[in-house]
CSV table of C-alpha atoms in Angstrom, one decimal:
chain,number,residue,atom,x,y,z
A,1,MET,CA,3.2,-21.7,5.1
A,2,MET,CA,2.5,-18.7,3.1
A,3,ASP,CA,4.3,-15.4,4.1
A,4,ARG,CA,2.1,-12.9,5.2
A,5,VAL,CA,3.4,-9.1,4.7
A,6,PRO,CA,3.7,-7.0,8.0
A,7,ILE,CA,1.3,-4.0,8.8
A,8,LEU,CA,3.2,-2.0,11.3
A,9,LYS,CA,1.0,1.0,13.2
A,10,ILE,CA,2.7,4.7,12.7
A,11,GLY,CA,0.0,6.8,14.8
A,12,ALA,CA,-3.2,7.2,12.6
A,13,VAL,CA,-1.5,5.6,9.9
A,14,LEU,CA,-0.7,2.1,9.3
A,15,LEU,CA,2.5,1.2,6.7
A,16,VAL,CA,2.3,-1.8,4.9
A,17,SER,CA,5.9,-2.5,3.5
A,18,ILE,CA,6.3,-5.2,0.8
A,19,GLN,CA,9.1,-7.1,1.0
A,20,ILE,CA,8.4,-10.5,-0.8
A,21,ASP,CA,7.1,-11.9,-3.8
A,22,LEU,CA,3.6,-11.2,-4.1
A,23,GLU,CA,1.9,-14.4,-4.6
A,24,ASP,CA,-2.0,-14.6,-5.4
A,25,GLN,CA,-2.7,-16.2,-1.7
A,26,THR,CA,-0.6,-13.5,0.4
A,27,VAL,CA,-2.3,-10.7,-1.8
A,28,LEU,CA,-5.9,-11.9,-0.4
A,29,ALA,CA,-4.2,-12.3,2.9
A,30,LEU,CA,-2.7,-8.7,3.1
A,31,GLN,CA,-6.6,-7.4,2.0
A,32,GLU,CA,-8.3,-9.4,4.8
A,33,ASP,CA,-5.4,-8.5,7.1
A,34,LEU,CA,-5.6,-4.9,6.6
A,35,ALA,CA,-9.2,-4.4,6.6
A,36,ASP,CA,-9.1,-6.3,10.2
A,37,ARG,CA,-6.3,-3.9,11.2
A,38,ILE,CA,-8.0,-0.9,10.2
A,39,THR,CA,-11.2,-1.9,12.0
A,40,ARG,CA,-9.1,-2.5,15.2
A,41,THR,CA,-6.8,0.1,15.2
A,42,GLY,CA,-9.3,3.3,13.9
A,43,ALA,CA,-6.5,4.2,11.4
A,44,ARG,CA,-7.4,6.9,9.3
A,45,GLY,CA,-4.8,6.6,6.2
A,46,VAL,CA,-2.9,3.1,4.9
A,47,ILE,CA,0.6,3.2,3.5
A,48,ILE,CA,1.8,0.6,0.8
A,49,ASP,CA,5.4,1.0,0.5
A,50,ILE,CA,6.6,-0.8,-3.1
A,51,THR,CA,9.9,0.2,-2.8
A,52,ALA,CA,11.1,-3.6,-3.0
A,53,VAL,CA,8.4,-4.8,-5.8
A,54,ASP,CA,10.1,-5.2,-9.0
A,55,VAL,CA,7.6,-6.7,-11.0
A,56,VAL,CA,3.4,-6.1,-11.3
A,57,ASP,CA,1.1,-7.9,-13.3
A,58,SER,CA,-2.5,-7.2,-13.6
A,59,PHE,CA,-3.6,-8.8,-10.6
A,60,ILE,CA,-1.3,-7.1,-8.0
A,61,GLY,CA,-2.5,-3.5,-9.7
A,62,ARG,CA,-6.1,-4.5,-9.1
A,63,MET,CA,-4.9,-5.3,-5.8
A,64,PHE,CA,-3.9,-1.5,-5.1
A,65,ALA,CA,-7.1,-0.2,-6.8
A,66,THR,CA,-8.9,-2.4,-4.2
A,67,ILE,CA,-6.8,-2.2,-1.0
A,68,ALA,CA,-7.6,1.7,-1.7
A,69,ALA,CA,-11.2,1.3,-2.6
A,70,MET,CA,-12.0,-1.1,0.8
A,71,SER,CA,-9.7,1.2,2.8
A,72,ARG,CA,-11.8,4.2,1.7
A,73,LEU,CA,-15.6,2.1,2.9
A,74,MET,CA,-13.9,2.1,5.8
A,75,ASP,CA,-12.7,5.8,6.2
A,76,ALA,CA,-8.6,5.3,5.8
A,77,GLU,CA,-6.9,6.5,2.8
A,78,THR,CA,-4.4,5.1,1.0
A,79,VAL,CA,-1.1,6.2,-1.0
A,80,VAL,CA,1.2,3.7,-2.5
A,81,VAL,CA,5.3,5.1,-2.4
A,82,GLY,CA,8.3,3.9,-3.4
A,83,MET,CA,6.9,2.4,-7.0
A,84,ARG,CA,9.9,2.5,-9.7
A,85,PRO,CA,9.3,3.6,-13.3
A,86,ALA,CA,9.4,0.1,-14.6
A,87,VAL,CA,6.0,-0.4,-12.2
A,88,ALA,CA,4.1,2.8,-13.0
A,89,ILE,CA,5.0,2.1,-16.8
A,90,THR,CA,3.7,-1.8,-16.4
A,91,LEU,CA,0.7,-0.3,-15.0
A,92,VAL,CA,-0.4,1.7,-17.7
A,93,GLU,CA,0.6,-0.4,-20.0
A,94,LEU,CA,-1.8,-2.9,-18.3
A,95,GLY,CA,-4.8,0.3,-18.3
A,96,LEU,CA,-4.6,-0.4,-14.9
A,97,SER,CA,-4.7,4.0,-13.5
A,98,LEU,CA,-5.2,2.7,-10.2
A,99,GLY,CA,-8.4,5.0,-9.5
A,100,GLY,CA,-8.7,6.3,-6.3
A,101,VAL,CA,-5.1,5.2,-5.1
A,102,ARG,CA,-2.8,8.3,-4.4
A,103,THR,CA,0.7,8.0,-5.1
A,104,ALA,CA,3.9,9.6,-3.6
A,105,LEU,CA,7.7,9.1,-4.8
A,106,ASP,CA,8.8,8.0,-0.6
A,107,LEU,CA,7.3,7.4,2.5
A,108,GLU,CA,8.2,10.9,4.2
A,109,LYS,CA,5.7,12.5,0.9
A,110,GLY,CA,3.2,9.4,1.8
A,111,MET,CA,3.1,10.5,5.4
A,112,ARG,CA,2.9,14.6,4.6
A,113,LEU,CA,0.3,13.7,2.2
A,114,LEU,CA,-2.4,11.8,4.7
A,115,GLY,CA,-1.6,14.6,6.8
A,116,VAL,CA,0.7,12.9,9.5
A,117,ALA,CA,3.5,14.8,11.3
A,118,VAL,CA,6.9,13.2,9.8
A,119,PRO,CA,9.3,13.1,12.9
A,120,GLY,CA,13.0,15.0,11.7
A,121,ALA,CA,11.7,15.8,8.4
A,122,ASP,CA,12.3,19.4,7.5
A,123,GLY,CA,9.5,21.0,6.1
A,124,ARG,CA,10.8,21.5,2.8
């Protein structure tokens, strides 16, 4: 049985928190699940939290770009949050600029980028 990445709905935003090792099949299932959820919920934004991701390869890097392009076609914007320095360095070394993918340091900043009010945020 393949692990699936959970997709949570927070208002008009879908939160994808990647807490497992990303196998190719898991990534492909995530793309399908996310497209389905965007369609069913009418979400305007997608946040992919990769705080727990230590290692990326070119397949996973392209997956972020693919999800962002797919979401954009479905009228939802994607923000990747929680990228570790080592992951950023690897993506640059692989020549993956993740065109069209906005990034933020943490979930709160990612929500703000999408114009979502953050409960309890003090508005700094």
